Amino acid sequence: MLSVLRNRTYRRLFAAQVIALVGTGLATVALGLLAYDIAGANAGSVLGTALAIKMVAYVAIAPAIGAVADRLPRRALMVGADLTRACVALMLPFVDQVWQVYVLIFLLQSASAAFTPTFQAVVPDVLPGERDYTQALSMSRLAYDLESLFSPALAAALLSVITYNWLFLGTVAGFLASAALVVGVLLPKPVTPSAPRTGSAYTKATAGSRLFFATPQLRALLALNLAVAAASAMVTVNSVVYVRDHLARGAADVSLALGAYGAGSMIVALLLPRVLERVSDRAVMLPGALLLTLVFAALGAVTAAGGGAWRWPSLLLTWAAFGAACSMVLTPTGRLIRRSAPPEERASAFAAQFSFSHGCWLLTYPLAGWLGAAAGLQAAVIALGAIALASGLLAVRLWPARQPVAAEHEHTDLHDGHPHLSDAVRVPDGWRHSHTRLTDALHTHP
């Protein structure tokens, strides 16, 4: 898997992603402490509102950026987003009002909504080979999982010698380092449409969404997003409730539970590149979504049990299974979008995925918290498990086993005048073009 790091451009982009993620993780810890200083016992409410603002920014801003992404230099867009995030992080230690926190969080997450989909759309151009791109997707999944484990540990170590306000400077340094890495790479030129996109700003902003609704496998991805959001919300929101209240264990065990989720996700991310060489995305993603329902059933048994030492290891196994199943869905997502969207529409498609997936979290995060608090953990398990089951079954129904997709490929064995190459582009080793084929079907020429 590490072979993709031999590509200098991708290596720098991946390093930028990892450093920015660590900076974001430090900011998350510092923000919680800042909220407590400002709001005291109401810090939870402040953080909950900040999380909602984050999701609203993601849902609203990403499609707008996708509408103009094809007109902006991608490197400049990513560097600008990093510099904006650095400036916002630099201001956070000086706020003393709750509303100021909300404004800065919206600006910070709006910049992230510009950076992340653009980064995701660039990687397929940097690594055009299917095998390399699949490995890059697994690397990205590992980066997110490792950050969730590394950043809190780093923050804890730093807080033993400095105050939390200095953590924001670590965030600033992370974003500046990310910008420096991105500005030093030469990105491939994006594919320009044969005809410029016309229409209103609304039409352009919703181009990616319309592509999703018009493509069966991308419609299925919408349902898969909701299934994953149901599981990840249960883990993110209620881990502390399970560990501290339901099982009466210490605060350190909360990190162990979250680590189990990350470990399950990382194991699958490491294994998937080899698996996806033999089976289709559909054969991995749909079983992953359906597996979530079985894990919710196991969690229901743990929740219903009144006592027993077995509940703690069972919870760790359940969280690891959640992480594994979510990774089965999330890791191949970039491959699915890359295959389903024409190259000139990838930025809009990735922006739409970014927006839709976070819209699902905007629904499931408060549901997991409010329902768990008002009606108990078992009610939250049943409700979110039902959402995961319905979403998984809907995805199976929406995603045909053999679906026409745009397949980009190269030819080195056809002469220059061959009629099949009428719309192809010359590349160093031959010709490259894309056309519709059936998934899993052989591609041959006379």
mmCIF file with all atom_site columns, C-alpha atoms in Angstrom, residues 91-235:
data_model
loop_
_atom_site.group_PDB
_atom_site.id
_atom_site.type_symbol
_atom_site.label_atom_id
_atom_site.label_alt_id
_atom_site.label_comp_id
_atom_site.label_asym_id
_atom_site.label_entity_id
_atom_site.label_seq_id
_atom_site.pdbx_PDB_ins_code
_atom_site.Cartn_x
_atom_site.Cartn_y
_atom_site.Cartn_z
_atom_site.occupancy
_atom_site.B_iso_or_equiv
_atom_site.pdbx_formal_charge
_atom_site.auth_seq_id
_atom_site.auth_comp_id
_atom_site.auth_asym_id
_atom_site.auth_atom_id
_atom_site.pdbx_PDB_model_num
ATOM 1   C CA . MET A 1 91  ? -8.237  34.116 16.564  1.00 0.00 ? 91  MET A CA 1
ATOM 2   C CA . LEU A 1 92  ? -9.910  31.408 18.670  1.00 0.00 ? 92  LEU A CA 1
ATOM 3   C CA . PRO A 1 93  ? -7.768  31.852 21.824  1.00 0.00 ? 93  PRO A CA 1
ATOM 4   C CA . PHE A 1 94  ? -8.880  35.495 22.061  1.00 0.00 ? 94  PHE A CA 1
ATOM 5   C CA . VAL A 1 95  ? -12.663 35.016 22.047  1.00 0.00 ? 95  VAL A CA 1
ATOM 6   C CA . ASP A 1 96  ? -14.658 35.574 25.221  1.00 0.00 ? 96  ASP A CA 1
ATOM 7   C CA . GLN A 1 97  ? -18.234 35.334 23.962  1.00 0.00 ? 97  GLN A CA 1
ATOM 8   C CA . VAL A 1 98  ? -20.184 32.265 22.838  1.00 0.00 ? 98  VAL A CA 1
ATOM 9   C CA . TRP A 1 99  ? -21.415 33.941 19.639  1.00 0.00 ? 99  TRP A CA 1
ATOM 10  C CA . GLN A 1 100 ? -17.805 34.610 18.628  1.00 0.00 ? 100 GLN A CA 1
ATOM 11  C CA . VAL A 1 101 ? -17.081 30.890 18.906  1.00 0.00 ? 101 VAL A CA 1
ATOM 12  C CA . TYR A 1 102 ? -20.026 30.129 16.621  1.00 0.00 ? 102 TYR A CA 1
ATOM 13  C CA . VAL A 1 103 ? -18.942 32.652 13.959  1.00 0.00 ? 103 VAL A CA 1
ATOM 14  C CA . LEU A 1 104 ? -15.346 31.412 13.906  1.00 0.00 ? 104 LEU A CA 1
ATOM 15  C CA . ILE A 1 105 ? -16.416 27.768 13.798  1.00 0.00 ? 105 ILE A CA 1
ATOM 16  C CA . PHE A 1 106 ? -18.617 28.511 10.793  1.00 0.00 ? 106 PHE A CA 1
ATOM 17  C CA . LEU A 1 107 ? -15.707 30.192 8.998   1.00 0.00 ? 107 LEU A CA 1
ATOM 18  C CA . LEU A 1 108 ? -13.312 27.384 9.901   1.00 0.00 ? 108 LEU A CA 1
ATOM 19  C CA . GLN A 1 109 ? -15.630 24.631 8.714   1.00 0.00 ? 109 GLN A CA 1
ATOM 20  C CA . SER A 1 110 ? -16.595 26.551 5.563   1.00 0.00 ? 110 SER A CA 1
ATOM 21  C CA . ALA A 1 111 ? -12.917 26.567 4.617   1.00 0.00 ? 111 ALA A CA 1
ATOM 22  C CA . SER A 1 112 ? -12.765 22.824 5.326   1.00 0.00 ? 112 SER A CA 1
ATOM 23  C CA . ALA A 1 113 ? -15.799 22.357 3.066   1.00 0.00 ? 113 ALA A CA 1
ATOM 24  C CA . ALA A 1 114 ? -13.763 23.979 0.297   1.00 0.00 ? 114 ALA A CA 1
ATOM 25  C CA . PHE A 1 115 ? -10.539 22.061 0.940   1.00 0.00 ? 115 PHE A CA 1
ATOM 26  C CA . THR A 1 116 ? -11.708 18.478 1.426   1.00 0.00 ? 116 THR A CA 1
ATOM 27  C CA . PRO A 1 117 ? -13.860 17.898 -1.721  1.00 0.00 ? 117 PRO A CA 1
ATOM 28  C CA . THR A 1 118 ? -11.209 19.641 -3.845  1.00 0.00 ? 118 THR A CA 1
ATOM 29  C CA . PHE A 1 119 ? -8.513  17.382 -2.381  1.00 0.00 ? 119 PHE A CA 1
ATOM 30  C CA . GLN A 1 120 ? -10.694 14.321 -3.030  1.00 0.00 ? 120 GLN A CA 1
ATOM 31  C CA . ALA A 1 121 ? -11.251 15.354 -6.652  1.00 0.00 ? 121 ALA A CA 1
ATOM 32  C CA . VAL A 1 122 ? -7.525  15.979 -7.243  1.00 0.00 ? 122 VAL A CA 1
ATOM 33  C CA . VAL A 1 123 ? -6.294  12.563 -6.081  1.00 0.00 ? 123 VAL A CA 1
ATOM 34  C CA . PRO A 1 124 ? -7.843  10.567 -9.000  1.00 0.00 ? 124 PRO A CA 1
ATOM 35  C CA . ASP A 1 125 ? -5.985  12.853 -11.436 1.00 0.00 ? 125 ASP A CA 1
ATOM 36  C CA . VAL A 1 126 ? -2.704  12.470 -9.549  1.00 0.00 ? 126 VAL A CA 1
ATOM 37  C CA . LEU A 1 127 ? -3.121  8.661  -9.373  1.00 0.00 ? 127 LEU A CA 1
ATOM 38  C CA . PRO A 1 128 ? -5.051  7.683  -12.522 1.00 0.00 ? 128 PRO A CA 1
ATOM 39  C CA . GLY A 1 129 ? -4.350  3.966  -12.119 1.00 0.00 ? 129 GLY A CA 1
ATOM 40  C CA . GLU A 1 130 ? -7.172  2.049  -10.439 1.00 0.00 ? 130 GLU A CA 1
ATOM 41  C CA . ARG A 1 131 ? -4.872  0.065  -8.144  1.00 0.00 ? 131 ARG A CA 1
ATOM 42  C CA . ASP A 1 132 ? -2.938  3.140  -6.985  1.00 0.00 ? 132 ASP A CA 1
ATOM 43  C CA . TYR A 1 133 ? -6.133  5.094  -6.400  1.00 0.00 ? 133 TYR A CA 1
ATOM 44  C CA . THR A 1 134 ? -7.629  2.262  -4.349  1.00 0.00 ? 134 THR A CA 1
ATOM 45  C CA . GLN A 1 135 ? -4.500  2.197  -2.185  1.00 0.00 ? 135 GLN A CA 1
ATOM 46  C CA . ALA A 1 136 ? -4.739  5.973  -1.763  1.00 0.00 ? 136 ALA A CA 1
ATOM 47  C CA . LEU A 1 137 ? -8.323  5.640  -0.526  1.00 0.00 ? 137 LEU A CA 1
ATOM 48  C CA . SER A 1 138 ? -7.201  3.119  2.081   1.00 0.00 ? 138 SER A CA 1
ATOM 49  C CA . MET A 1 139 ? -4.364  5.444  3.103   1.00 0.00 ? 139 MET A CA 1
ATOM 50  C CA . SER A 1 140 ? -6.855  8.263  3.552   1.00 0.00 ? 140 SER A CA 1
ATOM 51  C CA . ARG A 1 141 ? -9.110  6.069  5.702   1.00 0.00 ? 141 ARG A CA 1
ATOM 52  C CA . LEU A 1 142 ? -6.109  5.103  7.832   1.00 0.00 ? 142 LEU A CA 1
ATOM 53  C CA . ALA A 1 143 ? -5.175  8.773  8.214   1.00 0.00 ? 143 ALA A CA 1
ATOM 54  C CA . TYR A 1 144 ? -8.595  9.611  9.645   1.00 0.00 ? 144 TYR A CA 1
ATOM 55  C CA . ASP A 1 145 ? -8.526  6.643  12.022  1.00 0.00 ? 145 ASP A CA 1
ATOM 56  C CA . LEU A 1 146 ? -4.975  7.268  13.215  1.00 0.00 ? 146 LEU A CA 1
ATOM 57  C CA . GLU A 1 147 ? -5.739  10.946 13.777  1.00 0.00 ? 147 GLU A CA 1
ATOM 58  C CA . SER A 1 148 ? -8.663  10.043 16.036  1.00 0.00 ? 148 SER A CA 1
ATOM 59  C CA . LEU A 1 149 ? -6.224  8.049  18.185  1.00 0.00 ? 149 LEU A CA 1
ATOM 60  C CA . PHE A 1 150 ? -3.101  10.214 17.926  1.00 0.00 ? 150 PHE A CA 1
ATOM 61  C CA . SER A 1 151 ? -4.474  13.751 18.348  1.00 0.00 ? 151 SER A CA 1
ATOM 62  C CA . PRO A 1 152 ? -6.090  13.236 21.791  1.00 0.00 ? 152 PRO A CA 1
ATOM 63  C CA . ALA A 1 153 ? -2.914  11.530 23.055  1.00 0.00 ? 153 ALA A CA 1
ATOM 64  C CA . LEU A 1 154 ? -0.757  14.373 21.685  1.00 0.00 ? 154 LEU A CA 1
ATOM 65  C CA . ALA A 1 155 ? -3.088  16.953 23.211  1.00 0.00 ? 155 ALA A CA 1
ATOM 66  C CA . ALA A 1 156 ? -2.920  15.217 26.596  1.00 0.00 ? 156 ALA A CA 1
ATOM 67  C CA . ALA A 1 157 ? 0.884   15.191 26.465  1.00 0.00 ? 157 ALA A CA 1
ATOM 68  C CA . LEU A 1 158 ? 1.064   18.878 25.502  1.00 0.00 ? 158 LEU A CA 1
ATOM 69  C CA . LEU A 1 159 ? -1.440  19.915 28.172  1.00 0.00 ? 159 LEU A CA 1
ATOM 70  C CA . SER A 1 160 ? 0.896   18.524 30.817  1.00 0.00 ? 160 SER A CA 1
ATOM 71  C CA . VAL A 1 161 ? 3.373   21.324 30.046  1.00 0.00 ? 161 VAL A CA 1
ATOM 72  C CA . ILE A 1 162 ? 1.312   24.128 28.419  1.00 0.00 ? 162 ILE A CA 1
ATOM 73  C CA . THR A 1 163 ? -2.155  25.664 28.699  1.00 0.00 ? 163 THR A CA 1
ATOM 74  C CA . TYR A 1 164 ? -4.865  24.729 26.220  1.00 0.00 ? 164 TYR A CA 1
ATOM 75  C CA . ASN A 1 165 ? -4.670  28.069 24.365  1.00 0.00 ? 165 ASN A CA 1
ATOM 76  C CA . TRP A 1 166 ? -1.296  27.017 22.988  1.00 0.00 ? 166 TRP A CA 1
ATOM 77  C CA . LEU A 1 167 ? -2.972  24.042 21.309  1.00 0.00 ? 167 LEU A CA 1
ATOM 78  C CA . PHE A 1 168 ? -4.579  26.481 18.890  1.00 0.00 ? 168 PHE A CA 1
ATOM 79  C CA . LEU A 1 169 ? -1.081  27.509 17.797  1.00 0.00 ? 169 LEU A CA 1
ATOM 80  C CA . GLY A 1 170 ? -0.450  23.853 16.990  1.00 0.00 ? 170 GLY A CA 1
ATOM 81  C CA . THR A 1 171 ? -3.558  23.985 14.818  1.00 0.00 ? 171 THR A CA 1
ATOM 82  C CA . VAL A 1 172 ? -2.264  27.123 13.086  1.00 0.00 ? 172 VAL A CA 1
ATOM 83  C CA . ALA A 1 173 ? 1.086   25.445 12.459  1.00 0.00 ? 173 ALA A CA 1
ATOM 84  C CA . GLY A 1 174 ? -0.665  22.388 11.020  1.00 0.00 ? 174 GLY A CA 1
ATOM 85  C CA . PHE A 1 175 ? -2.689  24.402 8.523   1.00 0.00 ? 175 PHE A CA 1
ATOM 86  C CA . LEU A 1 176 ? 0.321   26.523 7.511   1.00 0.00 ? 176 LEU A CA 1
ATOM 87  C CA . ALA A 1 177 ? 2.405   23.376 6.968   1.00 0.00 ? 177 ALA A CA 1
ATOM 88  C CA . SER A 1 178 ? -0.425  21.892 4.892   1.00 0.00 ? 178 SER A CA 1
ATOM 89  C CA . ALA A 1 179 ? -0.532  25.043 2.750   1.00 0.00 ? 179 ALA A CA 1
ATOM 90  C CA . ALA A 1 180 ? 3.246   24.953 2.261   1.00 0.00 ? 180 ALA A CA 1
ATOM 91  C CA . LEU A 1 181 ? 3.114   21.331 1.104   1.00 0.00 ? 181 LEU A CA 1
ATOM 92  C CA . VAL A 1 182 ? 0.267   21.982 -1.337  1.00 0.00 ? 182 VAL A CA 1
ATOM 93  C CA . VAL A 1 183 ? 1.814   25.132 -2.815  1.00 0.00 ? 183 VAL A CA 1
ATOM 94  C CA . GLY A 1 184 ? 4.963   23.153 -3.625  1.00 0.00 ? 184 GLY A CA 1
ATOM 95  C CA . VAL A 1 185 ? 3.255   20.574 -5.871  1.00 0.00 ? 185 VAL A CA 1
ATOM 96  C CA . LEU A 1 186 ? 2.410   20.711 -9.549  1.00 0.00 ? 186 LEU A CA 1
ATOM 97  C CA . LEU A 1 187 ? -1.105  19.372 -9.974  1.00 0.00 ? 187 LEU A CA 1
ATOM 98  C CA . PRO A 1 188 ? -2.377  17.833 -13.228 1.00 0.00 ? 188 PRO A CA 1
ATOM 99  C CA . LYS A 1 189 ? -4.630  20.116 -15.206 1.00 0.00 ? 189 LYS A CA 1
ATOM 100 C CA . PRO A 1 190 ? -8.296  19.258 -14.646 1.00 0.00 ? 190 PRO A CA 1
ATOM 101 C CA . VAL A 1 191 ? -10.312 17.942 -17.566 1.00 0.00 ? 191 VAL A CA 1
ATOM 102 C CA . THR A 1 192 ? -12.255 20.838 -19.056 1.00 0.00 ? 192 THR A CA 1
ATOM 103 C CA . PRO A 1 193 ? -15.799 20.224 -20.316 1.00 0.00 ? 193 PRO A CA 1
ATOM 104 C CA . SER A 1 194 ? -16.289 20.154 -24.070 1.00 0.00 ? 194 SER A CA 1
ATOM 105 C CA . ALA A 1 195 ? -18.879 22.885 -23.531 1.00 0.00 ? 195 ALA A CA 1
ATOM 106 C CA . PRO A 1 196 ? -18.844 25.266 -20.581 1.00 0.00 ? 196 PRO A CA 1
ATOM 107 C CA . ARG A 1 197 ? -21.551 24.790 -18.007 1.00 0.00 ? 197 ARG A CA 1
ATOM 108 C CA . THR A 1 198 ? -24.332 27.288 -18.367 1.00 0.00 ? 198 THR A CA 1
ATOM 109 C CA . GLY A 1 199 ? -27.302 28.207 -16.239 1.00 0.00 ? 199 GLY A CA 1
ATOM 110 C CA . SER A 1 200 ? -27.986 29.958 -12.967 1.00 0.00 ? 200 SER A CA 1
ATOM 111 C CA . ALA A 1 201 ? -25.768 29.789 -9.893  1.00 0.00 ? 201 ALA A CA 1
ATOM 112 C CA . TYR A 1 202 ? -28.321 27.433 -8.353  1.00 0.00 ? 202 TYR A CA 1
ATOM 113 C CA . THR A 1 203 ? -28.132 25.109 -11.363 1.00 0.00 ? 203 THR A CA 1
ATOM 114 C CA . LYS A 1 204 ? -24.352 24.959 -11.143 1.00 0.00 ? 204 LYS A CA 1
ATOM 115 C CA . ALA A 1 205 ? -24.376 24.464 -7.364  1.00 0.00 ? 205 ALA A CA 1
ATOM 116 C CA . THR A 1 206 ? -26.767 21.524 -7.665  1.00 0.00 ? 206 THR A CA 1
ATOM 117 C CA . ALA A 1 207 ? -25.004 19.848 -10.618 1.00 0.00 ? 207 ALA A CA 1
ATOM 118 C CA . GLY A 1 208 ? -23.383 17.243 -8.367  1.00 0.00 ? 208 GLY A CA 1
ATOM 119 C CA . SER A 1 209 ? -26.648 16.550 -6.557  1.00 0.00 ? 209 SER A CA 1
ATOM 120 C CA . ARG A 1 210 ? -28.480 16.028 -9.838  1.00 0.00 ? 210 ARG A CA 1
ATOM 121 C CA . LEU A 1 211 ? -25.756 13.628 -10.951 1.00 0.00 ? 211 LEU A CA 1
ATOM 122 C CA . PHE A 1 212 ? -26.299 11.629 -7.743  1.00 0.00 ? 212 PHE A CA 1
ATOM 123 C CA . PHE A 1 213 ? -30.059 11.415 -8.214  1.00 0.00 ? 213 PHE A CA 1
ATOM 124 C CA . ALA A 1 214 ? -29.695 10.485 -11.885 1.00 0.00 ? 214 ALA A CA 1
ATOM 125 C CA . THR A 1 215 ? -27.211 7.621  -11.329 1.00 0.00 ? 215 THR A CA 1
ATOM 126 C CA . PRO A 1 216 ? -28.485 4.400  -9.696  1.00 0.00 ? 216 PRO A CA 1
ATOM 127 C CA . GLN A 1 217 ? -25.276 3.484  -7.882  1.00 0.00 ? 217 GLN A CA 1
ATOM 128 C CA . LEU A 1 218 ? -24.909 7.031  -6.556  1.00 0.00 ? 218 LEU A CA 1
ATOM 129 C CA . ARG A 1 219 ? -28.517 7.003  -5.368  1.00 0.00 ? 219 ARG A CA 1
ATOM 130 C CA . ALA A 1 220 ? -27.588 3.842  -3.479  1.00 0.00 ? 220 ALA A CA 1
ATOM 131 C CA . LEU A 1 221 ? -24.605 5.718  -2.023  1.00 0.00 ? 221 LEU A CA 1
ATOM 132 C CA . LEU A 1 222 ? -27.023 8.244  -0.514  1.00 0.00 ? 222 LEU A CA 1
ATOM 133 C CA . ALA A 1 223 ? -28.680 5.410  1.404   1.00 0.00 ? 223 ALA A CA 1
ATOM 134 C CA . LEU A 1 224 ? -25.302 3.964  2.384   1.00 0.00 ? 224 LEU A CA 1
ATOM 135 C CA . ASN A 1 225 ? -24.287 7.357  3.799   1.00 0.00 ? 225 ASN A CA 1
ATOM 136 C CA . LEU A 1 226 ? -27.293 7.278  6.106   1.00 0.00 ? 226 LEU A CA 1
ATOM 137 C CA . ALA A 1 227 ? -26.533 3.737  7.296   1.00 0.00 ? 227 ALA A CA 1
ATOM 138 C CA . VAL A 1 228 ? -22.945 4.695  8.155   1.00 0.00 ? 228 VAL A CA 1
ATOM 139 C CA . ALA A 1 229 ? -24.100 7.909  9.848   1.00 0.00 ? 229 ALA A CA 1
ATOM 140 C CA . ALA A 1 230 ? -26.458 5.932  12.095  1.00 0.00 ? 230 ALA A CA 1
ATOM 141 C CA . ALA A 1 231 ? -23.607 3.692  13.302  1.00 0.00 ? 231 ALA A CA 1
ATOM 142 C CA . SER A 1 232 ? -20.942 6.379  13.661  1.00 0.00 ? 232 SER A CA 1
ATOM 143 C CA . ALA A 1 233 ? -23.354 8.659  15.537  1.00 0.00 ? 233 ALA A CA 1
ATOM 144 C CA . MET A 1 234 ? -24.051 5.879  18.023  1.00 0.00 ? 234 MET A CA 1
ATOM 145 C CA . VAL A 1 235 ? -20.330 5.448  18.649  1.00 0.00 ? 235 VAL A CA 1
#
